[in-house]
Short mmCIF file of C-alpha atoms in Angstrom, two decimals:
data_model
loop_
_atom_site.label_atom_id
_atom_site.label_comp_id
_atom_site.label_asym_id
_atom_site.label_seq_id
_atom_site.Cartn_x
_atom_site.Cartn_y
_atom_site.Cartn_z
CA MET A 246 -4.27 0.85 -17.43
CA ASP A 247 -2.43 -2.54 -15.34
CA LYS A 248 -6.45 -1.50 -13.02
CA LEU A 249 -8.50 -2.19 -16.54
CA ARG A 250 -7.18 -4.77 -17.05
CA MET A 251 -7.13 -6.78 -14.12
CA ASP A 252 -10.57 -5.98 -13.84
CA ASN A 253 -11.16 -7.32 -17.07
CA ASN A 254 -12.33 -4.29 -18.55
CA PRO A 255 -13.35 -4.45 -22.19
CA VAL A 256 -12.14 -0.77 -22.79
CA TYR A 257 -9.02 -2.63 -21.95
CA SER A 258 -8.49 -4.07 -25.33
CA LEU A 259 -9.21 -0.62 -26.89
CA LEU A 260 -6.40 1.78 -25.50
CA LEU A 261 -4.24 -0.82 -26.58
CA GLU A 262 -5.64 -0.17 -29.99
CA PHE A 263 -4.76 3.16 -29.96
CA ASP A 264 -1.89 3.50 -26.70
CA ASN A 265 -0.51 6.33 -28.34
CA ILE A 266 -3.36 8.31 -28.02
CA PHE A 267 -3.98 6.83 -24.35
CA PRO A 268 -0.84 6.78 -22.45
CA ASP A 269 0.24 5.92 -19.15
CA VAL A 270 2.54 9.50 -18.22
CA ILE A 271 1.03 12.75 -20.12
CA PRO A 272 4.77 14.16 -22.46
CA GLU A 273 7.32 15.83 -20.86
CA LYS A 274 6.72 19.04 -22.72
CA LEU A 275 3.87 21.53 -23.74
CA PRO A 276 2.00 20.22 -27.54
CA LYS A 277 3.84 21.40 -30.56
CA ASP A 278 2.29 24.92 -31.23
CA LEU A 279 0.18 24.84 -34.36
CA GLY A 280 -1.12 27.93 -34.47
CA ILE A 281 -4.63 27.38 -33.17
CA ARG A 282 -4.91 27.58 -28.71
CA HIS A 283 -7.94 27.79 -26.46
CA GLU A 284 -9.39 31.07 -25.54
CA ILE A 285 -11.69 32.42 -23.16
CA ASP A 286 -14.47 34.26 -23.83
CA LEU A 287 -14.90 36.57 -20.33
CA MET A 288 -18.28 37.97 -19.42
CA ALA A 289 -18.84 41.66 -20.10
CA GLY A 290 -17.83 43.59 -17.01
CA THR A 291 -15.82 40.98 -15.54
CA LYS A 292 -13.25 42.63 -13.45
CA TYR A 293 -11.22 39.66 -11.59
CA CYS A 294 -11.76 36.07 -10.88
CA VAL A 295 -10.74 35.70 -7.14
CA THR A 296 -11.26 33.14 -4.59
CA LEU A 297 -8.75 32.71 -1.90
CA GLN A 298 -6.87 29.23 -0.63
CA TRP A 299 -7.96 28.01 2.67
CA PRO A 300 -5.65 25.80 4.74
CA LEU A 301 -5.00 22.34 3.81
CA PRO A 302 -3.74 19.37 5.29
CA GLN A 303 0.10 18.75 5.14
CA ASP A 304 -0.64 15.93 3.31
CA GLN A 305 -1.86 17.44 0.32
CA VAL A 306 0.63 20.49 0.36
CA GLU A 307 3.13 18.30 -0.12
CA VAL A 308 1.57 16.22 -3.07
CA ILE A 309 0.21 20.13 -4.32
CA ASP A 310 3.75 21.28 -4.15
CA SER A 311 5.38 18.08 -5.75
CA PHE A 312 2.62 18.51 -8.86
CA PHE A 313 3.65 22.22 -9.20
CA ALA A 314 7.38 21.56 -9.46
CA LYS A 315 6.74 18.51 -11.27
CA ARG A 316 5.09 20.90 -13.99
CA GLN A 317 6.99 24.13 -13.88
CA THR A 318 10.70 22.06 -14.90
CA SER A 319 8.66 20.86 -18.18
CA GLY A 320 6.77 24.07 -18.63
CA TYR A 321 3.12 23.02 -18.36
CA VAL A 322 2.78 25.66 -15.81
CA CYS A 323 5.18 28.76 -14.52
CA GLU A 324 4.95 30.70 -11.20
CA SER A 325 2.27 33.72 -11.17
CA ILE A 326 1.83 37.19 -10.33
CA SER A 327 -2.02 37.46 -12.33
CA PRO A 328 -4.68 39.20 -10.56
CA HIS A 329 -6.78 36.11 -10.72
CA SER A 330 -6.69 33.35 -9.25
CA SER A 331 -8.53 29.93 -8.45
CA THR A 332 -8.09 27.50 -5.68
CA ILE A 333 -6.51 23.98 -5.69
CA PHE A 334 -6.95 20.64 -3.34
CA CYS A 335 -6.94 17.06 -3.46
CA VAL A 336 -9.44 14.00 -3.23
CA LYS A 337 -8.25 10.92 -2.89
CA LYS A 338 -8.42 8.79 -5.22
CA VAL A 339 -10.52 4.92 -4.87
CA THR A 340 -7.25 3.03 -6.97
CA SER A 341 -4.47 4.83 -4.24
CA GLY A 342 -3.04 8.22 -4.58
CA TRP A 343 -4.88 11.86 -4.29
CA ARG A 344 -6.38 13.88 -7.35
CA ILE A 345 -5.58 17.36 -7.79
CA VAL A 346 -8.81 19.52 -8.17
CA HIS A 347 -9.06 23.21 -9.25
CA THR A 348 -11.55 25.55 -8.07
CA PHE A 349 -12.45 27.40 -11.10
CA ASP A 350 -15.90 28.41 -9.98
CA LYS A 351 -15.96 32.28 -10.75
CA LEU A 352 -14.17 31.56 -13.56
CA ASN A 353 -16.59 29.47 -15.55
CA ASP A 354 -19.31 31.28 -14.38
CA ALA A 355 -18.04 34.48 -15.94
CA THR A 356 -17.43 32.75 -18.88
CA ILE A 357 -19.53 33.13 -22.29
CA PRO A 358 -20.45 29.53 -23.23
CA ALA A 359 -17.89 28.56 -26.40
CA GLN A 360 -20.37 28.20 -29.59
CA THR A 361 -19.25 24.81 -30.76
CA PRO A 362 -20.48 22.26 -32.97
CA ILE A 363 -19.54 19.88 -30.00
CA PRO A 364 -21.71 19.65 -27.14
CA ARG A 365 -20.97 21.26 -23.66
CA LYS A 366 -20.48 19.31 -20.46
CA ASP A 367 -23.93 20.82 -19.30
CA MET A 368 -25.48 19.98 -22.12
CA VAL A 369 -23.93 16.26 -21.95
CA LEU A 370 -24.74 15.86 -18.00
CA ASP A 371 -28.49 17.30 -18.67
CA LYS A 372 -29.29 14.15 -20.91
CA MET A 373 -28.05 11.38 -18.80
CA SER A 374 -30.44 12.83 -16.18
CA GLY A 375 -31.87 9.87 -15.23
CA SER A 376 -29.62 7.41 -16.49
CA THR A 377 -27.52 4.40 -15.40
CA ILE A 378 -24.74 3.52 -17.05
CA PHE A 379 -21.28 6.24 -17.92
CA SER A 380 -18.50 6.41 -18.80
CA ALA A 381 -15.84 8.85 -18.40
CA ASN A 382 -13.57 10.16 -20.22
CA ASP A 383 -10.75 12.67 -19.08
CA LEU A 384 -7.73 14.73 -19.24
CA THR A 385 -5.10 13.34 -17.57
CA ASP A 386 -3.64 16.13 -15.25
CA GLY A 387 -6.19 18.03 -16.26
CA PHE A 388 -5.58 21.89 -18.28
CA HIS A 389 -2.27 21.60 -18.32
CA GLN A 390 -1.33 19.64 -22.33
CA ILE A 391 -3.95 22.26 -23.31
CA LEU A 392 -2.33 25.65 -25.18
CA VAL A 393 -3.61 28.67 -23.90
CA CYS A 394 -3.99 32.10 -26.15
CA ASN A 395 -1.41 34.21 -24.15
CA LEU A 396 -3.71 37.17 -22.70
CA ASP A 397 -6.08 34.26 -21.19
CA ILE A 398 -3.19 33.16 -19.39
CA PRO A 399 -3.21 35.42 -16.83
CA LEU A 400 -7.50 33.75 -16.04
CA THR A 401 -6.31 30.33 -15.54
CA ALA A 402 -3.79 31.05 -12.34
CA VAL A 403 -4.38 28.19 -9.47
CA SER A 404 -2.81 29.69 -5.98
CA THR A 405 -1.31 26.76 -3.44
CA PRO A 406 -0.73 27.33 0.21
CA SER A 407 2.62 27.97 -1.66
CA GLU A 408 2.90 30.18 -4.28
CA CYS A 409 0.74 30.97 -7.14
CA TYR A 410 0.92 29.02 -11.18
CA GLY A 411 -0.65 29.47 -14.57
CA ASN A 412 -0.28 27.71 -17.79
CA GLY A 413 3.34 27.68 -18.91
#
């Protein structure tokens, strides 16, 4: 938020007004279970979605290990023995630090698209073709804030150079 304030970004006043919706840090615990959980519907015949973890530079390994150690302490993730596994890597943020990236390509390719009135990401991206002004709305630390149906938790497994984790 400080970066937005220093850049005189017009969005900054909205973030202040709705600061309870856009926290600087994610809550220490998973959200309260209200009986609504994300479900992942796989296409018929899908067996396993596996991508093997490739070697990463030591600085990325340290960032990833630290990220998951904090999330495991908070209950966002737990160790996993799932046969499903997606890889992880880091990219440098423009502002400083690293952004954790999960490669769920195989899982996404095997997932039946949600049938909701809310436009899907692929539909929004198609409509943006040729645009010159963009905005971004992202969950802090990605999907770790979203409760997933217990049967689908194994699908969310992520392999790191050190361990395999799934949603908590």
